[in-house]
Amino acid sequence: MGEKVVAGPFDLSDRQRYRRKLRQCLVGFMRLLEEERFDRPRNLMGLEIELNLAGYDGMPRMMNAQVLEKIASRDFQTELAMFNLEVNIAPHRLGGRVFDRLAEELRTSLGYADRKAQELDAGIVMIGILPTLDRDDLVSSNLSAVDRYTLLNDQIVAARGEDFMLEIDGVERLECTSRSIAPEAACTSVQLHLQVTPARFADVWNAAQAVTAAQIAVGANSPFLFGRELWRESRPPLFQQSTDTRPPELQAQGVRPRTWFGERWISSAHELFEENLRYFPALLPICDDEDPLRVLDEGGTPKLAELVLHNGTIYRWNRPVYGIADGVPHLRVENRVLPAGPTVIDVIANAAFYYGVVRALAEEPRPVWTRLPFEAAASNFDAACRYGIEARLRWPRRGRHGGTTEVDAVDLVRDELLPLAEAGLDAWGVEPADRDLYLSVIEERCRRRTNGASWQAATFHRALEQGLDRQAALAATTRRYRELMYVGEPVHTWPVGSPEPVPLG
């Protein structure tokens, strides 16, 4: 959805024409695979982070257009709501001191953006869900003034045909309705991209699916929404419900949601794009003038614009991506499960863990997805979202006996996945100093059973114990979070509670 689209009415023939173009694109995509036209391995990774704008009082600020004008950098762009921004870090080759370089670039970018936002009495907060968001903040009038967001909202609302129901039963229960997709904007995430060859795509995607629960367990950072304490990672249920085009009757019939974990392991990237066509009607039936098959016949590289746009309206937690760089097509796995924050070192540690463990799992002689039922992976994902660092997950037993067993997420990560991540980073050629620094952050979170979500919850309850009311406690937690975010020490070292403000730099 980062591409520019032009809003306009659609007539009855537009969806049929779009469906025909999608089929053409899928045939073209298959031809590209068969003709081995895709880029060779370059070990490229990329990083995007969605951000929040908040004032010194911890409350959201609806002013992304003004802040972006101040920042004046192509690295920053709008996101769905006026209190959102996104920062994009240029692709890097995995290897050497890549994670230290990423950390330095991110600190520089965020520090600059925050200084510019402060000129407007706002600040940048890197967090999964801003705790101080209220229902009145998440309405259609606060969507960014960009055609693609307005059009997407209108089409999802029209497809659903009624208000969206938000129901999350966690530590507390939230039940409310929304007339727009604006609640989706509360979900600010980190997207990790990995360029892969077609031959390796399925193994990497399956490995990423298998490890999503562990990522969430150690990285959860979204325990609050609309003043309620919900799941430790409340983004996934919120995102699914706030983009759900299915009224209850279609849900009962088993129609797939557009925000989707999936339902099976795969053997090729083609399967995911084909599923997109088979299961999901077009939301934005905008057709390009390109004839992809003619472009292929003439030796060119088709943009497959309809395929790309349709894929961008289906929110898989691990999404296939088709792209073109320097005239050469490539494939990426986009990992979308992690919340933003808490600090730069935490974000980079999450990335190092992901890239390492996915590499190792994808190259195992007995892949985990041949030993773990897909239903167990999906159930693990839900458990990790609900319980975070305290989750218990199903995982294949070691040894010759086979089957699965239930283990504490922290034990699974510490005893099995961190050694795999270490081996995977070695295989990428990452320097041992980089590897050890960032993986030690994950290890310490497991040892202390602490992540962003547990710190937020503990600090909130400490504020309540000190006599603050609920809204004041959430605001105090948000202010303290932002202070510690810019100090920059990893979240497992953060003191619980909200004493006198710490100095920033």
Short mmCIF file of C-alpha atoms in Angstrom, two decimals:
data_model
loop_
_atom_site.label_atom_id
_atom_site.label_comp_id
_atom_site.label_asym_id
_atom_site.label_seq_id
_atom_site.Cartn_x
_atom_site.Cartn_y
_atom_site.Cartn_z
CA MET A 1 0.00 0.00 0.00
CA GLY A 2 3.01 2.30 -0.20
CA GLU A 3 2.28 2.91 -3.88
CA LYS A 4 0.35 5.98 -4.92
CA VAL A 5 -3.24 5.19 -5.91
CA VAL A 6 -5.88 7.56 -7.17
CA ALA A 7 -9.31 7.44 -5.55
CA GLY A 8 -12.34 7.13 -7.75
CA PRO A 9 -15.64 5.28 -8.11
CA PHE A 10 -15.61 1.70 -9.41
CA ASP A 11 -18.32 0.36 -11.72
CA LEU A 12 -19.60 -3.21 -11.99
CA SER A 13 -17.08 -4.21 -14.66
CA ASP A 14 -13.98 -3.00 -12.81
CA ARG A 15 -13.67 -6.03 -10.54
CA GLN A 16 -14.10 -8.47 -13.41
CA ARG A 17 -11.44 -6.67 -15.44
CA TYR A 18 -9.16 -6.57 -12.41
CA ARG A 19 -9.66 -10.29 -11.81
CA ARG A 20 -8.65 -10.99 -15.41
CA LYS A 21 -5.54 -8.85 -15.00
CA LEU A 22 -4.69 -10.65 -11.76
CA ARG A 23 -4.84 -13.97 -13.59
CA GLN A 24 -2.59 -12.58 -16.30
CA CYS A 25 -0.17 -11.38 -13.64
CA LEU A 26 -0.17 -14.80 -11.99
CA VAL A 27 0.63 -16.46 -15.33
CA GLY A 28 3.39 -13.90 -15.83
CA PHE A 29 4.74 -14.58 -12.34
CA MET A 30 4.81 -18.30 -13.09
CA ARG A 31 6.68 -17.67 -16.32
CA LEU A 32 9.27 -15.61 -14.47
CA LEU A 33 9.76 -18.56 -12.13
CA GLU A 34 10.00 -21.10 -14.95
CA GLU A 35 12.43 -18.94 -16.93
CA GLU A 36 14.58 -18.39 -13.80
CA ARG A 37 14.49 -14.63 -14.24
CA PHE A 38 14.76 -13.76 -10.56
CA ASP A 39 17.76 -12.11 -8.91
CA ARG A 40 20.53 -14.34 -7.58
CA PRO A 41 21.29 -14.48 -3.83
CA ARG A 42 22.59 -11.19 -2.44
CA ASN A 43 21.86 -11.68 1.28
CA LEU A 44 19.88 -8.44 1.39
CA MET A 45 17.70 -7.42 4.33
CA GLY A 46 15.55 -4.35 4.93
CA LEU A 47 13.81 -2.69 7.86
CA GLU A 48 10.70 -0.52 8.24
CA ILE A 49 9.36 0.82 11.54
CA GLU A 50 5.99 2.44 12.18
CA LEU A 51 6.04 5.18 14.80
CA ASN A 52 3.71 7.26 16.97
CA LEU A 53 3.58 10.99 17.61
CA ALA A 54 2.88 12.02 21.19
CA GLY A 55 3.15 15.23 23.18
CA TYR A 56 5.07 15.81 26.41
CA ASP A 57 1.89 14.83 28.24
CA GLY A 58 2.04 11.37 26.62
CA MET A 59 -1.10 11.98 24.56
CA PRO A 60 -1.26 11.34 20.78
CA ARG A 61 -0.65 14.28 18.45
CA MET A 62 -2.52 14.37 15.11
CA MET A 63 0.10 16.18 13.08
CA ASN A 64 2.13 13.83 10.89
CA ALA A 65 1.92 16.12 7.85
CA GLN A 66 3.46 19.03 9.78
CA VAL A 67 6.15 16.83 11.34
CA LEU A 68 7.04 15.29 7.97
CA GLU A 69 7.40 18.76 6.50
CA LYS A 70 9.86 19.58 9.27
CA ILE A 71 11.77 16.29 8.87
CA ALA A 72 11.98 16.71 5.06
CA SER A 73 13.53 13.27 4.48
CA ARG A 74 12.51 10.53 2.05
CA ASP A 75 13.29 8.01 4.78
CA PHE A 76 10.11 9.10 6.60
CA GLN A 77 6.57 8.91 5.24
CA THR A 78 2.95 8.93 6.32
CA GLU A 79 1.12 5.98 7.77
CA LEU A 80 -2.58 5.32 8.22
CA ALA A 81 -3.47 7.92 10.89
CA MET A 82 -2.33 11.44 11.60
CA PHE A 83 -0.41 10.31 14.71
CA ASN A 84 1.61 7.76 12.68
CA LEU A 85 4.87 7.95 10.74
CA GLU A 86 7.04 5.28 9.16
CA VAL A 87 10.83 5.23 8.82
CA ASN A 88 12.52 3.09 6.17
CA ILE A 89 16.14 1.98 6.50
CA ALA A 90 17.91 1.29 3.18
CA PRO A 91 18.61 -2.39 2.37
CA HIS A 92 21.80 -3.84 3.83
CA ARG A 93 23.79 -6.95 3.06
CA LEU A 94 23.69 -9.41 5.95
CA GLY A 95 27.21 -9.92 7.27
CA GLY A 96 30.02 -8.21 9.14
CA ARG A 97 28.90 -5.52 11.61
CA VAL A 98 25.56 -5.01 9.85
CA PHE A 99 23.54 -4.83 13.06
CA ASP A 100 25.77 -2.17 14.61
CA ARG A 101 25.46 -0.15 11.39
CA LEU A 102 21.68 -0.54 11.43
CA ALA A 103 21.52 0.55 15.06
CA GLU A 104 23.58 3.65 14.40
CA GLU A 105 21.49 4.61 11.35
CA LEU A 106 18.28 4.11 13.28
CA ARG A 107 19.48 6.13 16.30
CA THR A 108 20.50 8.95 13.99
CA SER A 109 17.22 8.92 12.06
CA LEU A 110 14.98 8.75 15.13
CA GLY A 111 16.99 11.34 17.01
CA TYR A 112 16.77 13.78 14.10
CA ALA A 113 13.05 13.15 13.60
CA ASP A 114 12.35 13.59 17.31
CA ARG A 115 14.21 16.92 17.41
CA LYS A 116 12.14 18.15 14.46
CA ALA A 117 8.92 16.92 16.08
CA GLN A 118 9.85 18.75 19.30
CA GLU A 119 9.79 22.01 17.35
CA LEU A 120 6.04 21.35 17.11
CA ASP A 121 5.67 20.23 20.76
CA ALA A 122 5.50 16.58 19.76
CA GLY A 123 7.84 13.60 19.96
CA ILE A 124 8.51 10.23 18.33
CA VAL A 125 7.48 7.16 20.33
CA MET A 126 8.45 3.68 19.14
CA ILE A 127 5.86 1.37 20.76
CA GLY A 128 3.43 -1.33 19.62
CA ILE A 129 0.25 0.50 20.73
CA LEU A 130 0.35 3.94 22.32
CA PRO A 131 -1.25 3.36 25.77
CA THR A 132 -2.96 6.76 25.83
CA LEU A 133 -4.98 6.27 22.63
CA ASP A 134 -8.70 6.75 23.13
CA ARG A 135 -11.60 5.61 20.97
CA ASP A 136 -12.15 9.23 19.91
CA ASP A 137 -8.61 9.30 18.49
CA LEU A 138 -9.28 6.37 16.17
CA VAL A 139 -11.96 7.73 13.86
CA SER A 140 -12.00 8.30 10.12
CA SER A 141 -11.48 12.06 10.48
CA ASN A 142 -8.01 11.30 11.92
CA LEU A 143 -6.88 9.19 8.94
CA SER A 144 -3.96 10.71 7.06
CA ALA A 145 -4.99 12.95 4.18
CA VAL A 146 -3.76 10.52 1.53
CA ASP A 147 -5.93 9.06 -1.24
CA ARG A 148 -4.88 5.45 -0.73
CA TYR A 149 -5.92 5.43 2.93
CA THR A 150 -9.29 7.04 2.23
CA LEU A 151 -9.95 4.65 -0.63
CA LEU A 152 -8.86 1.60 1.36
CA ASN A 153 -11.08 2.61 4.27
CA ASP A 154 -14.07 3.18 1.99
CA GLN A 155 -13.66 -0.17 0.26
CA ILE A 156 -13.19 -2.22 3.44
CA VAL A 157 -16.19 -0.51 5.06
CA ALA A 158 -18.30 -1.14 1.93
CA ALA A 159 -17.22 -4.79 1.77
CA ARG A 160 -18.15 -5.36 5.41
CA GLY A 161 -21.42 -3.45 5.17
CA GLU A 162 -21.73 -2.79 8.91
CA ASP A 163 -19.74 -1.52 11.90
CA PHE A 164 -16.56 -3.34 12.90
CA MET A 165 -16.76 -5.28 16.16
CA LEU A 166 -13.69 -5.12 18.39
CA GLU A 167 -13.71 -7.84 21.05
CA ILE A 168 -10.53 -8.78 22.92
CA ASP A 169 -10.77 -10.77 26.13
CA GLY A 170 -7.46 -10.53 27.98
CA VAL A 171 -6.46 -9.37 31.45
CA GLU A 172 -9.50 -7.11 31.00
CA ARG A 173 -12.18 -7.23 28.34
CA LEU A 174 -12.65 -4.75 25.51
CA GLU A 175 -15.86 -4.70 23.50
CA CYS A 176 -16.73 -1.80 21.22
CA THR A 177 -17.54 -0.93 17.61
CA SER A 178 -15.95 1.24 14.96
CA ARG A 179 -17.37 2.75 11.80
CA SER A 180 -13.99 2.77 10.04
CA ILE A 181 -10.66 0.94 9.86
CA ALA A 182 -9.03 3.70 11.94
CA PRO A 183 -8.38 1.36 14.94
CA GLU A 184 -5.86 -0.44 12.71
CA ALA A 185 -3.68 2.68 13.01
CA ALA A 186 -3.09 1.88 16.68
CA CYS A 187 -0.92 -1.05 15.55
CA THR A 188 2.64 0.12 14.91
CA SER A 189 5.04 -2.60 13.87
CA VAL A 190 8.50 -3.49 12.64
CA GLN A 191 8.71 -5.10 9.21
CA LEU A 192 11.77 -7.23 8.50
CA HIS A 193 12.48 -7.98 4.84
CA LEU A 194 14.71 -10.76 3.53
CA GLN A 195 15.43 -11.19 -0.17
CA VAL A 196 15.41 -14.86 -1.19
CA THR A 197 15.63 -16.90 -4.35
CA PRO A 198 12.50 -18.73 -5.56
CA ALA A 199 14.10 -22.06 -4.65
CA ARG A 200 14.62 -20.93 -1.06
CA PHE A 201 11.40 -18.99 -0.63
CA ALA A 202 9.20 -21.77 0.77
CA ASP A 203 11.80 -22.91 3.30
CA VAL A 204 12.33 -19.36 4.56
CA TRP A 205 8.59 -18.60 4.70
CA ASN A 206 7.84 -21.85 6.55
CA ALA A 207 10.68 -21.18 8.99
CA ALA A 208 9.39 -17.65 9.58
CA GLN A 209 5.90 -18.97 10.26
CA ALA A 210 7.23 -21.54 12.71
CA VAL A 211 9.18 -18.95 14.71
CA THR A 212 6.56 -16.16 14.85
CA ALA A 213 5.35 -17.25 18.27
CA ALA A 214 8.85 -17.10 19.74
CA GLN A 215 9.34 -13.64 18.20
CA ILE A 216 6.15 -12.40 19.83
CA ALA A 217 6.89 -14.06 23.18
CA VAL A 218 10.21 -12.26 23.62
CA GLY A 219 9.21 -9.06 21.77
CA ALA A 220 5.62 -8.31 22.91
CA ASN A 221 5.09 -4.58 23.50
CA SER A 222 1.35 -3.84 23.12
CA PRO A 223 -0.59 -4.63 26.32
CA PHE A 224 -3.01 -1.66 26.35
CA LEU A 225 -5.78 -0.39 24.09
CA PHE A 226 -8.46 2.21 24.88
CA GLY A 227 -7.45 2.21 28.54
CA ARG A 228 -7.83 -1.57 28.94
CA GLU A 229 -5.10 -4.10 29.70
CA LEU A 230 -5.64 -6.84 27.12
CA TRP A 231 -3.21 -9.33 25.56
CA ARG A 232 0.52 -8.88 25.98
CA GLU A 233 0.63 -8.35 22.20
CA SER A 234 -2.79 -6.93 21.34
CA ARG A 235 -1.90 -5.85 17.80
CA PRO A 236 -2.79 -9.10 15.99
CA PRO A 237 -6.39 -9.44 17.26
CA LEU A 238 -6.93 -5.70 16.84
CA PHE A 239 -5.51 -5.68 13.31
CA GLN A 240 -7.59 -8.67 12.26
CA GLN A 241 -10.84 -7.27 13.64
CA SER A 242 -10.33 -3.72 12.39
CA THR A 243 -9.74 -4.88 8.79
CA ASP A 244 -12.27 -7.73 8.77
CA THR A 245 -14.48 -7.51 5.69
CA ARG A 246 -16.52 -10.50 6.91
CA PRO A 247 -19.79 -9.98 8.75
CA PRO A 248 -20.54 -12.73 11.30
CA GLU A 249 -22.35 -14.91 8.74
CA LEU A 250 -19.28 -15.12 6.49
CA GLN A 251 -17.07 -15.80 9.50
CA ALA A 252 -19.36 -18.70 10.41
CA GLN A 253 -19.01 -20.07 6.87
CA GLY A 254 -15.21 -20.22 7.24
CA VAL A 255 -14.37 -17.35 4.88
CA ARG A 256 -10.74 -16.36 5.48
CA PRO A 257 -9.94 -13.03 7.18
CA ARG A 258 -7.75 -10.56 5.30
CA THR A 259 -5.38 -10.44 8.27
CA TRP A 260 -4.25 -14.01 8.29
CA PHE A 261 -1.71 -16.40 9.78
CA GLY A 262 -2.45 -18.93 7.04
CA GLU A 263 -3.57 -22.53 7.16
CA ARG A 264 -0.75 -24.71 5.79
CA TRP A 265 2.94 -25.00 5.07
CA ILE A 266 3.86 -24.19 1.48
CA SER A 267 6.21 -25.48 -1.21
CA SER A 268 6.51 -22.34 -3.39
CA ALA A 269 5.89 -18.59 -3.45
CA HIS A 270 3.41 -19.14 -6.26
CA GLU A 271 1.04 -20.87 -3.83
CA LEU A 272 0.65 -17.73 -1.72
CA PHE A 273 -0.06 -15.44 -4.67
CA GLU A 274 -2.49 -18.01 -6.07
CA GLU A 275 -4.27 -18.18 -2.69
CA ASN A 276 -4.63 -14.41 -2.78
CA LEU A 277 -6.60 -14.66 -6.02
CA ARG A 278 -8.63 -17.68 -4.96
CA TYR A 279 -9.74 -16.49 -1.51
CA PHE A 280 -9.78 -12.68 -1.50
CA PRO A 281 -11.94 -10.32 -3.62
CA ALA A 282 -10.27 -7.14 -4.80
CA LEU A 283 -10.54 -4.14 -2.51
CA LEU A 284 -8.85 -1.73 -4.91
CA PRO A 285 -9.66 -2.88 -8.48
CA ILE A 286 -7.28 -0.39 -10.11
CA CYS A 287 -5.84 -1.66 -13.40
CA ASP A 288 -2.49 -0.75 -14.91
CA ASP A 289 -2.07 -0.36 -18.67
CA GLU A 290 0.72 -2.94 -18.78
CA ASP A 291 0.20 -6.24 -20.59
CA PRO A 292 2.48 -8.43 -18.46
CA LEU A 293 2.60 -11.33 -20.94
CA ARG A 294 3.52 -9.05 -23.84
CA VAL A 295 6.27 -7.48 -21.71
CA LEU A 296 7.63 -10.97 -21.05
CA ASP A 297 7.40 -11.91 -24.72
CA GLU A 298 9.48 -8.84 -25.54
CA GLY A 299 12.14 -9.79 -22.98
CA GLY A 300 11.17 -7.17 -20.40
CA THR A 301 10.34 -7.38 -16.70
CA PRO A 302 6.63 -6.87 -15.94
CA LYS A 303 5.62 -4.74 -12.95
CA LEU A 304 2.68 -7.06 -12.16
CA ALA A 305 1.01 -3.99 -10.66
CA GLU A 306 -2.35 -5.64 -9.95
CA LEU A 307 -0.70 -8.63 -8.26
CA VAL A 308 1.41 -6.32 -6.09
CA LEU A 309 -1.52 -4.06 -5.15
CA HIS A 310 -3.81 -7.00 -4.32
CA ASN A 311 -1.06 -8.59 -2.20
CA GLY A 312 -0.75 -5.31 -0.29
CA THR A 313 -4.40 -5.57 0.84
CA ILE A 314 -3.96 -9.05 2.34
CA TYR A 315 -2.23 -8.81 5.69
CA ARG A 316 -0.33 -12.05 6.19
CA TRP A 317 2.00 -12.01 9.18
CA ASN A 318 4.68 -13.32 6.82
CA ARG A 319 3.92 -11.81 3.43
CA PRO A 320 5.41 -12.67 0.03
CA VAL A 321 6.72 -9.62 -1.83
CA TYR A 322 7.46 -9.26 -5.55
CA GLY A 323 9.74 -6.36 -6.41
CA ILE A 324 12.02 -5.03 -9.14
CA ALA A 325 15.47 -3.48 -8.60
CA ASP A 326 17.58 -2.26 -11.51
CA GLY A 327 15.24 -3.99 -13.92
CA VAL A 328 15.64 -7.42 -12.26
CA PRO A 329 12.74 -9.07 -10.38
CA HIS A 330 13.25 -10.41 -6.89
CA LEU A 331 11.29 -12.07 -4.08
CA ARG A 332 11.23 -11.14 -0.41
CA VAL A 333 9.71 -12.55 2.75
CA GLU A 334 8.26 -9.67 4.78
CA ASN A 335 8.02 -10.55 8.47
CA ARG A 336 5.31 -8.34 10.04
CA VAL A 337 4.73 -9.85 13.48
CA LEU A 338 6.86 -7.63 15.73
CA PRO A 339 5.67 -4.48 17.49
CA ALA A 340 7.79 -1.34 17.31
CA GLY A 341 10.24 -0.62 20.14
CA PRO A 342 11.02 -0.34 22.93
CA THR A 343 14.56 0.90 22.09
CA VAL A 344 16.85 0.79 19.09
CA ILE A 345 18.93 -1.98 20.66
CA ASP A 346 15.76 -4.00 21.34
CA VAL A 347 14.59 -3.62 17.73
CA ILE A 348 17.99 -4.66 16.36
CA ALA A 349 18.19 -7.58 18.81
CA ASN A 350 14.79 -8.78 17.59
CA ALA A 351 16.06 -8.50 14.00
CA ALA A 352 19.28 -10.38 14.72
CA PHE A 353 17.34 -13.18 16.42
CA TYR A 354 14.92 -13.42 13.49
CA TYR A 355 17.50 -13.43 10.69
CA GLY A 356 19.69 -15.92 12.53
CA VAL A 357 17.03 -18.42 13.54
CA VAL A 358 15.24 -18.31 10.17
CA ARG A 359 18.47 -19.05 8.34
CA ALA A 360 19.23 -21.99 10.62
CA LEU A 361 15.70 -23.43 10.58
CA ALA A 362 15.47 -23.13 6.78
CA GLU A 363 18.64 -25.20 6.39
CA GLU A 364 17.92 -27.96 8.90
CA PRO A 365 18.03 -31.47 7.38
CA ARG A 366 14.73 -32.31 9.15
CA PRO A 367 12.85 -29.03 8.89
CA VAL A 368 10.70 -28.04 11.85
CA TRP A 369 7.61 -27.75 9.62
CA THR A 370 7.83 -31.46 8.81
CA ARG A 371 7.59 -32.17 12.55
CA LEU A 372 5.22 -29.44 13.77
CA PRO A 373 1.58 -29.44 12.62
CA PHE A 374 0.62 -26.11 11.09
CA GLU A 375 -2.31 -25.90 13.51
CA ALA A 376 0.20 -26.02 16.38
CA ALA A 377 2.18 -23.12 14.85
CA ALA A 378 -1.03 -21.08 14.57
CA SER A 379 -2.02 -21.96 18.14
CA ASN A 380 1.47 -20.99 19.33
CA PHE A 381 1.06 -17.59 17.67
CA ASP A 382 -2.18 -16.95 19.55
CA ALA A 383 -0.69 -18.11 22.86
CA ALA A 384 2.34 -15.86 22.45
CA CYS A 385 0.14 -12.86 21.66
CA ARG A 386 -2.04 -13.53 24.69
CA TYR A 387 0.65 -14.33 27.28
CA GLY A 388 3.88 -12.84 25.88
CA ILE A 389 7.01 -13.81 27.80
CA GLU A 390 4.95 -16.19 29.98
CA ALA A 391 3.57 -18.18 27.03
CA ARG A 392 3.86 -21.92 26.67
CA LEU A 393 4.38 -23.23 23.14
CA ARG A 394 4.24 -26.58 21.39
CA TRP A 395 7.48 -27.64 19.71
CA PRO A 396 8.90 -30.87 18.25
CA ARG A 397 10.51 -33.17 20.80
CA ARG A 398 14.22 -33.72 20.54
CA GLY A 399 15.50 -37.19 19.82
CA ARG A 400 14.08 -40.14 17.98
CA HIS A 401 10.67 -40.36 19.65
CA GLY A 402 9.00 -37.67 17.58
CA GLY A 403 5.82 -35.80 18.35
CA THR A 404 5.54 -32.43 20.07
CA THR A 405 5.68 -31.24 23.64
CA GLU A 406 4.65 -28.06 25.45
CA VAL A 407 7.45 -25.88 26.78
CA ASP A 408 7.87 -22.43 28.29
CA ALA A 409 8.62 -19.96 25.52
CA VAL A 410 11.64 -18.62 27.41
CA ASP A 411 13.10 -22.16 27.72
CA LEU A 412 12.49 -22.86 24.03
CA VAL A 413 14.20 -19.62 23.03
CA ARG A 414 17.11 -19.92 25.45
CA ASP A 415 17.83 -23.64 25.06
CA GLU A 416 17.06 -24.28 21.40
CA LEU A 417 16.39 -21.19 19.30
CA LEU A 418 19.23 -18.94 20.48
CA PRO A 419 21.89 -21.56 19.59
CA LEU A 420 20.22 -21.87 16.20
CA ALA A 421 20.21 -18.08 15.80
CA GLU A 422 23.91 -18.00 16.64
CA ALA A 423 24.64 -20.61 13.98
CA GLY A 424 22.44 -18.78 11.49
CA LEU A 425 24.21 -15.46 12.02
CA ASP A 426 27.55 -17.25 11.61
CA ALA A 427 26.27 -18.61 8.30
CA TRP A 428 25.39 -15.07 7.21
CA GLY A 429 28.94 -14.00 8.06
CA VAL A 430 27.93 -11.68 10.91
CA GLU A 431 30.85 -10.65 13.15
CA PRO A 432 30.87 -12.52 16.49
CA ALA A 433 30.86 -9.24 18.43
CA ASP A 434 27.66 -8.14 16.69
CA ARG A 435 26.12 -11.57 17.09
CA ASP A 436 26.89 -11.88 20.77
CA LEU A 437 25.83 -8.35 21.71
CA TYR A 438 22.36 -8.54 20.21
CA LEU A 439 21.56 -12.17 20.98
CA SER A 440 22.55 -11.52 24.61
CA VAL A 441 19.67 -9.02 24.78
CA ILE A 442 17.22 -11.80 23.87
CA GLU A 443 18.86 -14.14 26.37
CA GLU A 444 18.56 -11.59 29.18
CA ARG A 445 14.88 -10.96 28.41
CA CYS A 446 14.33 -14.70 28.79
CA ARG A 447 16.37 -14.92 31.99
CA ARG A 448 14.51 -12.00 33.59
CA ARG A 449 11.17 -12.82 31.92
CA THR A 450 10.90 -9.19 30.91
CA ASN A 451 9.92 -7.51 27.66
CA GLY A 452 8.23 -4.24 26.69
CA ALA A 453 4.75 -5.50 27.51
CA SER A 454 5.65 -6.78 30.97
CA TRP A 455 7.45 -3.52 31.79
CA GLN A 456 4.48 -1.42 30.64
CA ALA A 457 2.03 -3.49 32.70
CA ALA A 458 4.22 -3.43 35.82
CA THR A 459 4.80 0.32 35.58
CA PHE A 460 1.10 0.98 35.03
CA HIS A 461 0.13 -1.05 38.11
CA ARG A 462 2.83 0.67 40.18
CA ALA A 463 1.32 4.03 39.20
CA LEU A 464 -2.14 2.81 40.25
CA GLU A 465 -0.72 1.69 43.60
CA GLN A 466 0.71 5.19 44.05
CA GLY A 467 -2.78 6.66 43.78
CA LEU A 468 -3.03 7.74 40.15
CA ASP A 469 -6.29 7.09 38.33
CA ARG A 470 -6.27 4.86 35.27
CA GLN A 471 -5.82 7.56 32.61
CA ALA A 472 -3.14 9.35 34.61
CA ALA A 473 -1.33 6.03 35.16
CA LEU A 474 -1.36 5.28 31.42
CA ALA A 475 -0.05 8.77 30.64
CA ALA A 476 2.69 8.45 33.26
CA THR A 477 3.67 5.05 31.86
CA THR A 478 3.86 6.51 28.35
CA ARG A 479 5.98 9.47 29.45
CA ARG A 480 8.37 7.23 31.37
CA TYR A 481 8.55 4.83 28.41
CA ARG A 482 9.54 7.64 26.06
CA GLU A 483 12.21 8.90 28.47
CA LEU A 484 13.80 5.46 28.78
CA MET A 485 13.43 4.81 25.05
CA TYR A 486 15.76 7.73 24.33
CA VAL A 487 18.22 6.79 27.09
CA GLY A 488 18.52 3.67 24.94
CA GLU A 489 19.31 0.84 27.34
CA PRO A 490 17.48 -2.42 26.52
CA VAL A 491 14.07 -2.85 28.11
CA HIS A 492 15.06 -5.73 30.39
CA THR A 493 17.23 -3.24 32.33
CA TRP A 494 14.48 -0.63 32.78
CA PRO A 495 13.43 0.09 36.39
CA VAL A 496 9.73 -0.39 37.01
CA GLY A 497 7.79 2.68 37.99
CA SER A 498 7.88 6.37 37.21
CA PRO A 499 10.28 8.34 39.44
CA GLU A 500 11.60 11.77 38.57
CA PRO A 501 12.16 12.09 34.81
CA VAL A 502 15.51 10.81 33.62
CA PRO A 503 17.73 13.18 31.62
CA LEU A 504 17.62 12.71 27.85
CA GLY A 505 21.17 12.45 26.56
#
